[in-house]
Amino acid sequence: MLESKIYSSFKIEGKVIECKKHGKGNINDTYLLKTNTNKYIIQTINKNVFKNPKKLMKNIYTVTTYLKENNQDYKGIKIIKTNKNKLYYKKNNKYYRCYEYIDDCDCVCVTNDLELVYEMGKAVGNFDKSLLNLNKNKLFPIIP
């Protein structure tokens, strides 16, 4: 269970109804937070994989901001900042991030469906293409 101190540190809207483990992730611990007005994803950032969570979150912010500013149809993640306007919350040497929940989204970890693999490949290609003009000097190396 996620402590209320953690999720109340983010700029969430509404009264919290429920917070429970979510998904089948292999890297981060993920929680679904439901309020009476919205849903959010809160993750504990795995520091064994992501040695510098601050730079990781800065990269995500840089990319999502660029995509929103340069793509009218952007429907990707929306970072929810902390009450102190930070991209992450740190407690007991653990880092947490919060995103607005995206309805009708599914995470596929394994599939034999070649059509789905093809569509995922197209999505990755379109994502890369949409970042062609992003100044790469604004990004930090995360996994050497």
XYZ file of C-alpha atoms in Angstrom:
144
model
C 0.000 0.000 0.000
C 1.161 3.496 -0.782
C 1.289 5.967 2.105
C -1.126 8.872 1.889
C 1.817 11.235 2.552
C 3.217 10.192 -0.833
C 0.148 10.706 -2.998
C -0.935 13.815 -1.098
C 2.425 15.360 -2.044
C 1.252 15.597 -5.672
C -1.157 18.131 -7.178
C -4.009 15.663 -7.504
C -7.591 16.815 -7.883
C -10.471 15.521 -5.823
C -10.898 13.369 -2.746
C -8.951 10.088 -2.719
C -11.244 7.073 -2.975
C -8.744 4.270 -3.544
C -5.068 3.552 -4.074
C -3.971 0.053 -5.062
C -1.190 -1.803 -6.887
C -1.648 -1.711 -10.627
C -0.366 -3.561 -13.674
C 2.307 -6.166 -14.300
C 5.388 -3.974 -14.521
C 8.847 -5.482 -14.300
C 10.769 -2.329 -13.394
C 8.779 0.105 -11.241
C 6.131 -0.416 -8.561
C 2.942 1.078 -9.965
C -0.207 2.233 -8.179
C -3.578 3.381 -9.460
C -4.925 6.300 -7.450
C -8.617 7.083 -7.873
C -10.241 10.270 -6.674
C -13.848 11.363 -6.996
C -12.837 13.420 -10.068
C -9.833 11.756 -11.699
C -7.426 8.801 -11.866
C -3.645 8.853 -11.558
C -0.680 6.524 -11.870
C 1.976 6.787 -9.182
C 5.230 4.893 -9.584
C 8.202 4.210 -7.396
C 11.179 4.763 -9.701
C 13.518 1.752 -9.577
C 16.944 3.166 -8.701
C 18.652 -0.121 -9.599
C 17.652 0.521 -13.220
C 17.479 4.330 -13.242
C 20.494 5.514 -11.251
C 19.539 9.192 -11.544
C 15.761 9.620 -11.161
C 16.069 13.426 -11.289
C 17.600 13.337 -14.779
C 15.146 10.644 -15.880
C 12.214 12.853 -14.920
C 13.811 15.911 -16.516
C 14.128 13.934 -19.775
C 10.491 12.836 -19.623
C 9.428 16.422 -18.945
C 11.563 17.733 -21.825
C 10.166 15.167 -24.286
C 6.512 15.487 -23.251
C 6.689 19.297 -23.272
C 8.255 19.238 -26.743
C 5.587 16.851 -28.031
C 2.730 18.949 -26.606
C 4.154 22.142 -28.114
C 4.768 20.581 -31.536
C 1.862 18.175 -31.958
C -1.729 19.373 -31.732
C -2.938 15.790 -31.389
C -0.632 14.827 -28.510
C -2.415 12.369 -26.249
C 0.522 11.065 -24.256
C 1.398 11.166 -20.612
C 0.809 14.208 -18.482
C 3.173 14.617 -15.543
C 1.530 15.681 -12.303
C 3.980 17.814 -10.348
C 4.331 17.857 -6.599
C 2.862 20.549 -4.396
C 6.359 22.064 -4.427
C 6.277 22.101 -8.259
C 8.842 19.290 -8.657
C 8.703 16.438 -11.168
C 9.133 13.792 -8.459
C 8.668 13.302 -4.737
C 11.476 11.862 -2.633
C 10.971 10.103 0.696
C 13.399 7.789 2.512
C 15.712 7.745 -0.525
C 12.864 6.546 -2.777
C 11.633 8.565 -5.732
C 8.004 8.725 -6.819
C 6.395 10.151 -9.941
C 2.789 10.786 -10.828
C 1.008 10.823 -14.176
C -2.571 11.431 -15.150
C -4.150 8.057 -15.899
C -4.865 7.338 -19.570
C -8.164 5.487 -20.037
C -8.461 2.591 -22.480
C -4.734 1.909 -22.426
C -3.201 -1.523 -22.045
C 0.355 -2.661 -21.509
C 1.331 -5.681 -23.578
C 4.359 -7.482 -22.143
C 4.346 -10.559 -24.400
C 2.463 -11.343 -27.593
C 2.489 -13.712 -30.549
C 0.148 -11.427 -32.503
C 2.250 -10.239 -35.461
C -0.263 -7.542 -36.384
C 0.037 -6.084 -32.867
C 3.841 -6.237 -33.088
C 3.658 -4.410 -36.429
C 1.401 -1.683 -34.964
C 3.708 -1.271 -31.955
C 6.668 -0.911 -34.309
C 4.812 1.788 -36.262
C 4.015 3.597 -33.002
C 7.677 3.566 -31.938
C 8.693 4.808 -35.386
C 6.139 7.635 -35.250
C 7.322 8.569 -31.751
C 10.946 8.722 -32.928
C 9.951 10.718 -36.006
C 8.057 13.246 -33.897
C 11.254 13.925 -31.920
C 13.549 14.507 -34.929
C 13.827 18.256 -34.286
C 14.164 18.047 -30.511
C 17.492 19.477 -29.362
C 19.159 16.284 -28.098
C 21.580 18.363 -25.995
C 18.662 18.979 -23.631
C 18.569 15.272 -22.752
C 20.701 13.367 -20.264
C 22.032 9.835 -20.833
C 20.030 7.584 -18.498
C 21.235 4.027 -19.114
C 24.824 3.997 -20.425
